[in-house]
Amino acid sequence: MAKFRITRRDIIAGAAASAALPLASCEKPPKVAYDHGVASGDPLADRVILWTRAAPVVSPDEAPPAIVPVRWEVAEDDSFARIVAKGSAEASAAADYTVKVDAAGLQPGRGYAYRFRVGDQLSPAGATRTLPEGAVDSLSLAVVSCSSYPHGFYNVYRALSERDDIAAVIHLGDYIYEYDKDTYKSDQAIALGRVIEPEGELLTVDDYRARYGVYRRDPDLQAAHARHPFICVWDDHEIANDAWRDGAENHHEEDGDWVARRAAALQAYFEWLPIRAVPGEAGRIYRSFDFGDLARLVMLDTRLIGRDRQASYEALRAGMAPEDFRAQVLNDPARNMLGPAQEAWAAEALVGSKERGQPWQLIGQQIIFADHFSPTDLDIDLDAVPENVAQAIQNAAQLSKLGFPRSMDKWGAYPVARQRLLDVLAEHANNAVILTGDSHNAWAFEVGPDADPVAVELATPSVTSAGLEAYVPVDSATLEAAYMARNPNLKYFDAKRRGYLEVTATAESLTGRFHYVDTILDKAFTVTSDDAVVSMAGSHRVQLS
């Protein structure tokens, strides 16, 4: 796969102007602002989604136009001398003046430059890449998740924008957070200038749009989007905390109708993210991507389309025997994570990948899949921590002793549904690697029976959101050692740092390397990388190199 490079100057400032393309009409185009940059996503072998927002600039007493005519260009070079695709689109008030184009007619496995224009007003230029076809020797992907704007600077995104050897960025959710300005943030948010809008919790489509607008004005996020195509899926905070099919922990009666809130959140998501709409079931986001003969990426929705409501430990607290709780609540076979339609689709996607002879099946999904339990013997002075923290630590240890998961939001609280997917992986995948977000820390697991695992799981650290280190008052080395001792299937764990996961595959092996920034509280930062986590084809095992 040939490399393709767009310079930082091109990304931030835009490419030099070329001859103006004709407008659809003779009317003078409105003045616009490209304050949210450009982006690309959902690449295929012959096409890619291109995105921008062309917001009209009007005076306070002037009504904005309902439609802004936009032209787009895709070129083989960053000077746009060799344009290979172009066309027209509309930025409409009905879509918050966002523009999404499915730019087709491209060649597989190569890089392109792209930009937009309204009259002679050029957007910044972006770089993108189509998926390869046929023989692929190696593949490198970046994996990110959990990017709370008021927790700190997007140094992780900036670091990604400086890589020229990444085929795509996989974003596994919590791209934005729905909370009000005081609920979830760094203590330094105001000092850092990381203040969100609107100030209240997100409930309406205008609320969600405004929050995306704040996030997407960040120059480091813009740089990452302008440098690489993204493949995205939502988790809960794009809608509401601990969301499920028919509600969420963070949705209450006073918040109004859940269906309306969910629809508003998804409308804004599809407007603001460079994602291709999937035909069929409303709200469907699960889909797959082929990287030649080497790998298939299967993106799942573990959050909305099929998930039943999270179970509660209320019955256990009320006196139900642990064995009865396990049998009647946790192991209830009727409880779904993916839903029947998505489960069937996932099996077909894996069967198809195996039939193509692809050695790797990458499963992009939101929440930790492997069984894992909290430590039971941490030496913590519970009298020295807040009462709610002490209670949470005690509860986690007690649940761990019973073999119950700490969180009812993870796969471990849906064990029957998880086993169904494990059975599918065992039967239909050559080498399954589960890519996970949500937890804010970095993990590597062997998944399945200790004697015969069927998959490997690699979980990315967060971009900014706080991890376990913020809630368990012990030093990170102690916490890491305690988790490793409690969970023999856990082969790597970082309890402290923010960063991203890089996955590199060849026919013989898949390597995961965790890259960390040393701070998110200062724009000056350095990147360090840990030893690689390696899985050899056919082993379903993890080793440190």
CSV table of C-alpha atoms in Angstrom, one decimal, residues 119 302 339:
chain,number,residue,atom,x,y,z
A,119,GLY,CA,-17.9,30.0,-4.9
A,302,THR,CA,-23.6,-3.1,21.7
A,339,GLY,CA,-30.3,-8.5,19.4
